[in-house]
Amino acid sequence: MPTDTATTWAPAARAVAQPRRVFVIDDDDVMLLTCRRTLEKDGYEVETFGNGLDGIRRIEQQPPELLLVDLKMPELDGLQVIERVRQVDPNVVIAVITGYATISTAVEAMKAGAYDFLPKPFTPDELRLIVNRGHERWRLATESERLRREKEEAERRFVTFVSHQLKTPVVAAKQYLDVLLYTAGDELTSRTQEWLRRAQARLDEMLTLIGDWLELARIERGGDGLGEPGVTCDLRHAITTVVEALRAQAESAVVTLETDLSAEVEHVRGDEVSVSTVVSNLVSNGIKYNRVGGRVTVRTWLEGATALIEVSDTGIGIDEASLPKLFHEFCRVKNDQTRDIPGTGLGLAICKRIITTLGGFISVASRLGAGTKFVVHIPTAATTEGLGHGAR
Ligand code: ADP
């Protein structure tokens, strides 16, 4: 059991106390000044903006904890500001200021994502009440998010610990069955032999699941120097090796495996094991989710400082609704055609983690019944920056 995964049970460090930042957006200068004076006296860091666009630009750079925004402003009004801020950072707590407080405007603002409502004119105490309440809400939301992450992290460490513990006995049980079938197979009835083979198959599935989970945990720990600067691999060599290793699987599935590798693409960022894992998962899926007589093609080309690897197949395809979930852990598309195909639902999650860590991204396009195409964008060895898209 490696100490770096299973025995580190210390809770993550507590969130560092944040400065209490408040932004105020209002086209009324007097209002801005009043808010600034009142809140700065209470120790808040205040920034004020005379229109929605300036405020949003600043929020895009560094969002505050709390935003007070006037509902009625020329150009961008309060509701439009709320909508944009929600897209930039849904955690910002928003309170609206308005001179024409009615139930319907309040409802509209709350629906758009505002948390509180401050009718004009207001006293400094009323302003303080709203801001303090908003700040408390932000603090509680942040704290509960931190606890959620800590819980998730603890659960993942537990699963990793259990996986490590299970691996050895499962391998041993499988070996006992191998020996039993090999040495005493003739003495067993064909029915018993069939049961033992089924037990072996289930243990194999379990070992694959354990292996995939441990691989994911290894990547999350940045294991074996994944993503370390300066580590590169020969992409052409990695793909050729993977394709040759999978040729037998393709032949038994009666699927043609072909490559079209550009001589321009040489070394890319990443160690060979990780890059090969990505290619192997994609090609193996292309074979698994294919049909007799189908084809899987691996193509590479260069676009500036990016190497592209396309793995396309003529297989069963994926329905549109499943595409956004495809890279989530344990996602398996369930239908009549996939029911009997073994898998863990971790392969694509592993691919995405590896590629993201290497500063690239992966995308997918598919049509049900027509085939699937995955495209991996990976920085070439010479690049120092990430590709900046995030995995999609
Ligand atoms: P699995 O171990 O189940 O293959 P993956 O994470 O590799 O897990 O893939 C997740 C799911 O995405 C698969 O269960 C399958 O339903 C679908 N999928 C992946 N690749 C393809 C493909 N090339 N064609 C059709 N479906 C695919």
GROMACS .gro file of C-alpha atoms and ligand atoms in nm:
model
  419
    1MET     CA    1   0.000   0.000   0.000
    2PRO     CA    2   0.178   0.320  -0.107
    3THR     CA    3   0.188   0.575   0.169
    4ASP     CA    4   0.119   0.865  -0.063
    5THR     CA    5  -0.233   0.751  -0.144
    6ALA     CA    6  -0.381   0.542   0.127
    7THR     CA    7  -0.238   0.660   0.455
    8THR     CA    8  -0.256   1.036   0.417
    9TRP     CA    9  -0.580   1.104   0.596
   10ALA     CA   10  -0.507   1.457   0.721
   11PRO     CA   11  -0.786   1.698   0.622
   12ALA     CA   12  -0.697   1.957   0.358
   13ALA     CA   13  -0.573   2.291   0.494
   14ARG     CA   14  -0.851   2.526   0.605
   15ALA     CA   15  -0.943   2.801   0.366
   16VAL     CA   16  -0.729   3.109   0.420
   17ALA     CA   17  -0.930   3.408   0.545
   18GLN     CA   18  -1.026   3.616   0.242
   19PRO     CA   19  -1.032   3.995   0.231
   20ARG     CA   20  -1.395   4.109   0.240
   21ARG     CA   21  -1.433   4.253  -0.110
   22VAL     CA   22  -1.746   4.432  -0.226
   23PHE     CA   23  -1.811   4.582  -0.570
   24VAL     CA   24  -2.084   4.841  -0.621
   25ILE     CA   25  -2.223   4.919  -0.969
   26ASP     CA   26  -2.452   5.222  -0.992
   27ASP     CA   27  -2.481   5.515  -1.234
   28ASP     CA   28  -2.540   5.750  -0.938
   29ASP     CA   29  -2.205   5.890  -0.812
   30VAL     CA   30  -2.349   5.997  -0.478
   31MET     CA   31  -2.474   5.643  -0.416
   32LEU     CA   32  -2.132   5.500  -0.500
   33LEU     CA   33  -1.962   5.741  -0.261
   34THR     CA   34  -2.208   5.665   0.020
   35CYS     CA   35  -2.160   5.290  -0.017
   36ARG     CA   36  -1.781   5.323  -0.030
   37ARG     CA   37  -1.763   5.541   0.283
   38THR     CA   38  -1.998   5.327   0.488
   39LEU     CA   39  -1.847   4.994   0.395
   40GLU     CA   40  -1.481   5.097   0.411
   41LYS     CA   41  -1.542   5.212   0.767
   42ASP     CA   42  -1.653   4.855   0.844
   43GLY     CA   43  -1.332   4.712   0.699
   44TYR     CA   44  -1.459   4.608   0.356
   45GLU     CA   45  -1.242   4.652   0.046
   46VAL     CA   46  -1.471   4.845  -0.187
   47GLU     CA   47  -1.449   4.905  -0.562
   48THR     CA   48  -1.712   5.115  -0.739
   49PHE     CA   49  -1.818   5.134  -1.105
   50GLY     CA   50  -2.042   5.386  -1.281
   51ASN     CA   51  -2.170   5.135  -1.540
   52GLY     CA   52  -2.226   4.764  -1.586
   53LEU     CA   53  -1.960   4.703  -1.850
   54ASP     CA   54  -1.675   4.841  -1.639
   55GLY     CA   55  -1.794   4.636  -1.343
   56ILE     CA   56  -1.814   4.314  -1.545
   57ARG     CA   57  -1.468   4.369  -1.693
   58ARG     CA   58  -1.323   4.396  -1.342
   59ILE     CA   59  -1.523   4.095  -1.219
   60GLU     CA   60  -1.378   3.890  -1.505
   61GLN     CA   61  -1.028   3.978  -1.378
   62GLN     CA   62  -1.093   3.917  -1.008
   63PRO     CA   63  -1.445   3.851  -0.880
   64PRO     CA   64  -1.550   3.993  -0.542
   65GLU     CA   65  -1.740   3.804  -0.275
   66LEU     CA   66  -2.031   4.044  -0.293
   67LEU     CA   67  -2.179   4.266  -0.563
   68LEU     CA   68  -2.431   4.545  -0.511
   69VAL     CA   69  -2.586   4.645  -0.840
   70ASP     CA   70  -2.842   4.908  -0.931
   71LEU     CA   71  -3.133   4.761  -1.127
   72LYS     CA   72  -3.203   5.067  -1.340
   73MET     CA   73  -2.901   5.186  -1.540
   74PRO     CA   74  -2.858   5.305  -1.898
   75GLU     CA   75  -2.693   5.063  -2.147
   76LEU     CA   76  -2.652   4.746  -1.942
   77ASP     CA   77  -2.923   4.726  -1.675
   78GLY     CA   78  -2.898   4.541  -1.342
   79LEU     CA   79  -3.065   4.222  -1.465
   80GLN     CA   80  -2.825   4.198  -1.760
   81VAL     CA   81  -2.531   4.255  -1.526
   82ILE     CA   82  -2.655   3.976  -1.296
   83GLU     CA   83  -2.684   3.738  -1.591
   84ARG     CA   84  -2.327   3.810  -1.708
   85VAL     CA   85  -2.182   3.786  -1.356
   86ARG     CA   86  -2.353   3.449  -1.306
   87GLN     CA   87  -2.171   3.322  -1.617
   88VAL     CA   88  -1.834   3.458  -1.502
   89ASP     CA   89  -1.854   3.337  -1.142
   90PRO     CA   90  -2.170   3.180  -0.997
   91ASN     CA   91  -2.027   3.212  -0.644
   92VAL     CA   92  -2.050   3.593  -0.631
   93VAL     CA   93  -2.333   3.689  -0.392
   94ILE     CA   94  -2.545   3.960  -0.557
   95ALA     CA   95  -2.777   4.213  -0.395
   96VAL     CA   96  -2.978   4.458  -0.606
   97ILE     CA   97  -3.028   4.823  -0.526
   98THR     CA   98  -3.339   4.984  -0.665
   99GLY     CA   99  -3.529   5.308  -0.652
  100TYR     CA  100  -3.855   5.154  -0.764
  101ALA     CA  101  -3.895   4.857  -0.538
  102THR     CA  102  -4.190   4.646  -0.637
  103ILE     CA  103  -4.266   4.283  -0.574
  104SER     CA  104  -4.235   4.202  -0.943
  105THR     CA  105  -3.888   4.361  -0.986
  106ALA     CA  106  -3.772   4.186  -0.669
  107VAL     CA  107  -3.899   3.852  -0.799
  108GLU     CA  108  -3.736   3.913  -1.135
  109ALA     CA  109  -3.400   3.995  -0.973
  110MET     CA  110  -3.417   3.690  -0.745
  111LYS     CA  111  -3.502   3.469  -1.043
  112ALA     CA  112  -3.199   3.607  -1.226
  113GLY     CA  113  -2.981   3.502  -0.932
  114ALA     CA  114  -2.977   3.796  -0.687
  115TYR     CA  115  -2.974   3.701  -0.321
  116ASP     CA  116  -3.100   4.018  -0.155
  117PHE     CA  117  -3.273   4.344  -0.223
  118LEU     CA  118  -3.195   4.699  -0.103
  119PRO     CA  119  -3.463   4.963  -0.177
  120LYS     CA  120  -3.352   5.328  -0.216
  121PRO     CA  121  -3.327   5.540  -0.012
  122PHE     CA  122  -3.151   5.332   0.255
  123THR     CA  123  -2.969   5.414   0.576
  124PRO     CA  124  -2.607   5.310   0.644
  125ASP     CA  125  -2.739   5.049   0.888
  126GLU     CA  126  -2.966   4.898   0.623
  127LEU     CA  127  -2.670   4.883   0.383
  128ARG     CA  128  -2.454   4.717   0.650
  129LEU     CA  129  -2.724   4.461   0.722
  130ILE     CA  130  -2.750   4.355   0.356
  131VAL     CA  131  -2.374   4.346   0.304
  132ASN     CA  132  -2.302   4.155   0.624
  133ARG     CA  133  -2.576   3.906   0.544
  134GLY     CA  134  -2.439   3.863   0.189
  135HIS     CA  135  -2.090   3.814   0.321
  136GLU     CA  136  -2.209   3.550   0.566
  137ARG     CA  137  -2.387   3.369   0.288
  138TRP     CA  138  -2.067   3.372   0.078
  139ARG     CA  139  -1.867   3.240   0.375
  140LEU     CA  140  -2.113   2.955   0.437
  141ALA     CA  141  -2.128   2.863   0.067
  142THR     CA  142  -1.747   2.862   0.044
  143GLU     CA  143  -1.715   2.655   0.359
  144SER     CA  144  -1.971   2.400   0.245
  145GLU     CA  145  -1.795   2.372  -0.094
  146ARG     CA  146  -1.464   2.315   0.087
  147LEU     CA  147  -1.622   2.042   0.302
  148ARG     CA  148  -1.780   1.880  -0.004
  149ARG     CA  149  -1.442   1.868  -0.176
  150GLU     CA  150  -1.275   1.731   0.136
  151LYS     CA  151  -1.539   1.458   0.163
  152GLU     CA  152  -1.501   1.368  -0.203
  153GLU     CA  153  -1.124   1.359  -0.166
  154ALA     CA  154  -1.152   1.131   0.142
  155GLU     CA  155  -1.388   0.900  -0.049
  156ARG     CA  156  -1.148   0.880  -0.342
  157ARG     CA  157  -0.858   0.800  -0.111
  158PHE     CA  158  -1.067   0.531   0.054
  159VAL     CA  159  -1.153   0.370  -0.281
  160THR     CA  160  -0.786   0.381  -0.378
  161PHE     CA  161  -0.693   0.219  -0.046
  162VAL     CA  162  -0.953  -0.056  -0.095
  163SER     CA  163  -0.838  -0.111  -0.454
  164HIS     CA  164  -0.480  -0.161  -0.339
  165GLN     CA  165  -0.595  -0.404  -0.071
  166LEU     CA  166  -0.816  -0.600  -0.312
  167LYS     CA  167  -0.566  -0.640  -0.591
  168THR     CA  168  -0.349  -0.910  -0.432
  169PRO     CA  169  -0.629  -1.145  -0.312
  170VAL     CA  170  -0.814  -1.112  -0.645
  171VAL     CA  171  -0.498  -1.202  -0.839
  172ALA     CA  172  -0.441  -1.497  -0.601
  173ALA     CA  173  -0.799  -1.623  -0.642
  174LYS     CA  174  -0.766  -1.603  -1.019
  175GLN     CA  175  -0.438  -1.795  -1.011
  176TYR     CA  176  -0.596  -2.071  -0.798
  177LEU     CA  177  -0.869  -2.106  -1.057
  178ASP     CA  178  -0.609  -2.119  -1.338
  179VAL     CA  179  -0.423  -2.397  -1.157
  180LEU     CA  180  -0.745  -2.585  -1.081
  181LEU     CA  181  -0.859  -2.578  -1.441
  182TYR     CA  182  -0.513  -2.668  -1.571
  183THR     CA  183  -0.439  -2.956  -1.333
  184ALA     CA  184  -0.780  -3.099  -1.255
  185GLY     CA  185  -0.977  -2.986  -1.559
  186ASP     CA  186  -1.027  -3.340  -1.689
  187GLU     CA  187  -1.179  -3.457  -1.361
  188LEU     CA  188  -1.435  -3.177  -1.358
  189THR     CA  189  -1.770  -3.196  -1.529
  190SER     CA  190  -1.817  -2.959  -1.820
  191ARG     CA  191  -2.073  -2.771  -1.609
  192THR     CA  192  -1.822  -2.715  -1.329
  193GLN     CA  193  -1.560  -2.606  -1.581
  194GLU     CA  194  -1.806  -2.353  -1.721
  195TRP     CA  195  -1.873  -2.212  -1.372
  196LEU     CA  196  -1.501  -2.180  -1.306
  197ARG     CA  197  -1.450  -1.998  -1.638
  198ARG     CA  198  -1.729  -1.759  -1.550
  199ALA     CA  199  -1.568  -1.696  -1.212
  200GLN     CA  200  -1.236  -1.626  -1.390
  201ALA     CA  201  -1.406  -1.380  -1.626
  202ARG     CA  202  -1.565  -1.192  -1.334
  203LEU     CA  203  -1.231  -1.174  -1.154
  204ASP     CA  204  -1.072  -1.041  -1.474
  205GLU     CA  205  -1.337  -0.768  -1.490
  206MET     CA  206  -1.265  -0.681  -1.128
  207LEU     CA  207  -0.891  -0.663  -1.193
  208THR     CA  208  -0.948  -0.432  -1.491
  209LEU     CA  209  -1.162  -0.205  -1.276
  210ILE     CA  210  -0.901  -0.200  -0.998
  211GLY     CA  211  -0.625  -0.136  -1.253
  212ASP     CA  212  -0.815   0.152  -1.417
  213TRP     CA  213  -0.897   0.313  -1.082
  214LEU     CA  214  -0.535   0.288  -0.965
  215GLU     CA  215  -0.422   0.435  -1.297
  216LEU     CA  216  -0.657   0.731  -1.245
  217ALA     CA  217  -0.525   0.776  -0.890
  218ARG     CA  218  -0.167   0.764  -1.022
  219ILE     CA  219  -0.242   1.038  -1.275
  220GLU     CA  220  -0.413   1.254  -1.011
  221ARG     CA  221  -0.102   1.232  -0.794
  222GLY     CA  222   0.104   1.343  -1.095
  223GLY     CA  223   0.263   0.999  -1.076
  224ASP     CA  224   0.579   0.915  -1.268
  225GLY     CA  225   0.646   1.275  -1.359
  226LEU     CA  226   0.337   1.323  -1.574
  227GLY     CA  227   0.336   1.679  -1.705
  228GLU     CA  228   0.686   1.754  -1.581
  229PRO     CA  229   0.856   2.011  -1.804
  230GLY     CA  230   1.108   1.869  -2.047
  231VAL     CA  231   0.958   1.517  -2.059
  232THR     CA  232   0.870   1.437  -2.421
  233CYS     CA  233   0.793   1.134  -2.634
  234ASP     CA  234   0.819   1.028  -2.996
  235LEU     CA  235   0.451   1.026  -3.097
  236ARG     CA  236   0.498   0.825  -3.414
  237HIS     CA  237   0.681   0.551  -3.225
  238ALA     CA  238   0.422   0.549  -2.944
  239ILE     CA  239   0.128   0.518  -3.185
  240THR     CA  240   0.293   0.250  -3.398
  241THR     CA  241   0.372   0.042  -3.090
  242VAL     CA  242   0.017   0.073  -2.953
  243VAL     CA  243  -0.141  -0.013  -3.288
  244GLU     CA  244   0.076  -0.323  -3.327
  245ALA     CA  245  -0.014  -0.435  -2.974
  246LEU     CA  246  -0.385  -0.399  -3.053
  247ARG     CA  247  -0.373  -0.569  -3.392
  248ALA     CA  248  -0.468  -0.909  -3.250
  249GLN     CA  249  -0.772  -0.758  -3.074
  250ALA     CA  250  -0.873  -0.591  -3.402
  251GLU     CA  251  -0.829  -0.913  -3.600
  252SER     CA  252  -1.042  -1.116  -3.363
  253ALA     CA  253  -1.313  -0.847  -3.385
  254VAL     CA  254  -1.274  -0.845  -3.767
  255VAL     CA  255  -1.197  -0.474  -3.765
  256THR     CA  256  -0.935  -0.317  -3.992
  257LEU     CA  257  -0.679  -0.100  -3.814
  258GLU     CA  258  -0.500   0.163  -4.023
  259THR     CA  259  -0.273   0.459  -3.962
  260ASP     CA  260  -0.193   0.778  -4.150
  261LEU     CA  261   0.086   0.939  -3.948
  262SER     CA  262   0.235   1.268  -4.062
  263ALA     CA  263   0.614   1.275  -4.082
  264GLU     CA  264   0.593   1.635  -3.958
  265VAL     CA  265   0.477   1.525  -3.614
  266GLU     CA  266   0.773   1.419  -3.407
  267HIS     CA  267   0.809   1.467  -3.033
  268VAL     CA  268   0.520   1.582  -2.817
  269ARG     CA  269   0.494   1.679  -2.455
  270GLY     CA  270   0.449   1.389  -2.209
  271ASP     CA  271   0.606   1.057  -2.117
  272GLU     CA  272   0.558   0.763  -2.351
  273VAL     CA  273   0.355   0.557  -2.101
  274SER     CA  274   0.093   0.829  -2.055
  275VAL     CA  275   0.066   0.923  -2.424
  276SER     CA  276   0.043   0.553  -2.517
  277THR     CA  277  -0.231   0.504  -2.254
  278VAL     CA  278  -0.441   0.772  -2.427
  279VAL     CA  279  -0.391   0.628  -2.776
  280SER     CA  280  -0.446   0.274  -2.653
  281ASN     CA  281  -0.775   0.359  -2.477
  282LEU     CA  282  -0.908   0.539  -2.786
  283VAL     CA  283  -0.803   0.273  -3.037
  284SER     CA  284  -0.922  -0.009  -2.815
  285ASN     CA  285  -1.263   0.163  -2.781
  286GLY     CA  286  -1.273   0.209  -3.159
  287ILE     CA  287  -1.234  -0.168  -3.194
  288LYS     CA  288  -1.467  -0.264  -2.906
  289TYR     CA  289  -1.755  -0.039  -3.012
  290ASN     CA  290  -1.732  -0.137  -3.378
  291ARG     CA  291  -1.899  -0.391  -3.604
  292VAL     CA  292  -1.770  -0.688  -3.800
  293GLY     CA  293  -1.596  -0.552  -4.110
  294GLY     CA  294  -1.555  -0.204  -3.955
  295ARG     CA  295  -1.249   0.020  -3.954
  296VAL     CA  296  -1.044   0.224  -3.705
  297THR     CA  297  -0.809   0.490  -3.839
  298VAL     CA  298  -0.541   0.678  -3.646
  299ARG     CA  299  -0.429   0.997  -3.816
  300THR     CA  300  -0.184   1.264  -3.700
  301TRP     CA  301  -0.100   1.609  -3.830
  302LEU     CA  302   0.054   1.931  -3.715
  303GLU     CA  303  -0.119   2.267  -3.664
  304GLY     CA  304   0.138   2.523  -3.556
  305ALA     CA  305   0.274   2.412  -3.219
  306THR     CA  306   0.000   2.154  -3.171
  307ALA     CA  307   0.007   1.789  -3.268
  308LEU     CA  308  -0.332   1.640  -3.344
  309ILE     CA  309  -0.419   1.275  -3.308
  310GLU     CA  310  -0.749   1.166  -3.458
  311VAL     CA  311  -0.890   0.824  -3.379
  312SER     CA  312  -1.198   0.761  -3.592
  313ASP     CA  313  -1.408   0.450  -3.633
  314THR     CA  314  -1.698   0.325  -3.840
  315GLY     CA  315  -1.863   0.170  -3.534
  316ILE     CA  316  -2.190   0.193  -3.347
  317GLY     CA  317  -2.159   0.565  -3.265
  318ILE     CA  318  -2.283   0.749  -2.957
  319ASP     CA  319  -2.618   0.926  -2.912
  320GLU     CA  320  -2.604   1.304  -2.874
  321ALA     CA  321  -2.740   1.305  -2.518
  322SER     CA  322  -2.452   1.088  -2.393
  323LEU     CA  323  -2.171   1.293  -2.549
  324PRO     CA  324  -2.139   1.557  -2.271
  325LYS     CA  325  -2.103   1.287  -2.002
  326LEU     CA  326  -1.856   1.074  -2.191
  327PHE     CA  327  -1.541   1.187  -2.008
  328HIS     CA  328  -1.700   1.154  -1.662
  329GLU     CA  329  -1.580   0.872  -1.439
  330PHE     CA  330  -1.782   0.550  -1.476
  331CYS     CA  331  -1.980   0.681  -1.772
  332ARG     CA  332  -2.098   0.390  -1.987
  333VAL     CA  333  -2.349   0.434  -2.267
  334LYS     CA  334  -2.609   0.168  -2.207
  335ASN     CA  335  -2.804   0.026  -2.499
  336ASP     CA  336  -2.866  -0.307  -2.670
  337GLN     CA  337  -2.541  -0.285  -2.864
  338THR     CA  338  -2.315  -0.207  -2.568
  339ARG     CA  339  -2.478  -0.439  -2.313
  340ASP     CA  340  -2.234  -0.728  -2.364
  341ILE     CA  341  -1.919  -0.521  -2.423
  342PRO     CA  342  -1.700  -0.527  -2.112
  343GLY     CA  343  -1.562  -0.199  -1.977
  344THR     CA  344  -1.517   0.011  -1.666
  345GLY     CA  345  -1.621   0.357  -1.786
  346LEU     CA  346  -1.286   0.495  -1.671
  347GLY     CA  347  -1.083   0.487  -1.995
  348LEU     CA  348  -1.196   0.824  -2.131
  349ALA     CA  349  -1.172   0.989  -1.786
  350ILE     CA  350  -0.811   0.870  -1.775
  351CYS     CA  351  -0.748   1.008  -2.127
  352LYS     CA  352  -0.891   1.347  -2.034
  353ARG     CA  353  -0.685   1.373  -1.714
  354ILE     CA  354  -0.363   1.286  -1.895
  355ILE     CA  355  -0.422   1.526  -2.183
  356THR     CA  356  -0.530   1.812  -1.956
  357THR     CA  357  -0.223   1.764  -1.738
  358LEU     CA  358  -0.007   1.782  -2.050
  359GLY     CA  359  -0.170   2.116  -2.141
  360GLY     CA  360  -0.386   1.984  -2.424
  361PHE     CA  361  -0.748   1.889  -2.472
  362ILE     CA  362  -0.963   1.619  -2.626
  363SER     CA  363  -1.287   1.647  -2.821
  364VAL     CA  364  -1.539   1.400  -2.959
  365ALA     CA  365  -1.788   1.393  -3.244
  366SER     CA  366  -2.019   1.105  -3.315
  367ARG     CA  367  -2.329   0.995  -3.501
  368LEU     CA  368  -2.534   0.704  -3.381
  369GLY     CA  369  -2.490   0.414  -3.619
  370ALA     CA  370  -2.226   0.593  -3.827
  371GLY     CA  371  -1.913   0.606  -3.611
  372THR     CA  372  -1.712   0.817  -3.369
  373LYS     CA  373  -1.416   1.050  -3.396
  374PHE     CA  374  -1.193   1.156  -3.106
  375VAL     CA  375  -0.938   1.432  -3.164
  376VAL     CA  376  -0.655   1.487  -2.917
  377HIS     CA  377  -0.473   1.821  -2.922
  378ILE     CA  378  -0.134   1.791  -2.759
  379PRO     CA  379   0.146   2.050  -2.744
  380THR     CA  380   0.459   1.960  -2.937
  381ALA     CA  381   0.782   1.914  -2.744
  382ALA     CA  382   0.899   2.264  -2.830
  383THR     CA  383   0.594   2.433  -2.672
  384THR     CA  384   0.617   2.568  -2.321
  385GLU     CA  385   0.259   2.694  -2.287
  386GLY     CA  386  -0.063   2.488  -2.258
  387LEU     CA  387  -0.314   2.509  -2.540
  388GLY     CA  388  -0.550   2.698  -2.313
  389HIS     CA  389  -0.877   2.530  -2.409
  390GLY     CA  390  -0.917   2.288  -2.118
  391ALA     CA  391  -1.043   1.941  -2.200
  392ARG     CA  392  -1.381   1.940  -2.370
  393ADP     P1  393  -1.524   0.166  -2.116
  393ADP     O1  394  -1.429   0.093  -2.031
  393ADP     O2  395  -1.668   0.143  -2.079
  393ADP     O3  396  -1.500   0.144  -2.262
  393ADP     P2  397  -1.454   0.444  -2.157
  393ADP     O4  398  -1.438   0.552  -2.055
  393ADP     O5  399  -1.339   0.414  -2.244
  393ADP     O6  400  -1.504   0.318  -2.077
  393ADP     O7  401  -1.576   0.484  -2.249
  393ADP     C1  402  -1.697   0.528  -2.188
  393ADP     C2  403  -1.816   0.489  -2.275
  393ADP     O8  404  -1.816   0.566  -2.394
  393ADP     C3  405  -1.814   0.346  -2.319
  393ADP     O9  406  -1.874   0.263  -2.222
  393ADP     C4  407  -1.894   0.351  -2.449
  393ADP    O10  408  -2.031   0.343  -2.420
  393ADP     C5  409  -1.865   0.489  -2.502
  393ADP     N1  410  -1.760   0.490  -2.607
  393ADP     C6  411  -1.629   0.518  -2.591
  393ADP     N2  412  -1.564   0.513  -2.708
  393ADP     C7  413  -1.655   0.482  -2.801
  393ADP     C8  414  -1.651   0.461  -2.943
  393ADP     N3  415  -1.537   0.472  -3.013
  393ADP     N4  416  -1.767   0.428  -3.006
  393ADP     C9  417  -1.883   0.418  -2.938
  393ADP     N5  418  -1.894   0.435  -2.804
  393ADP    C10  419  -1.782   0.465  -2.737
   0.00000   0.00000   0.00000
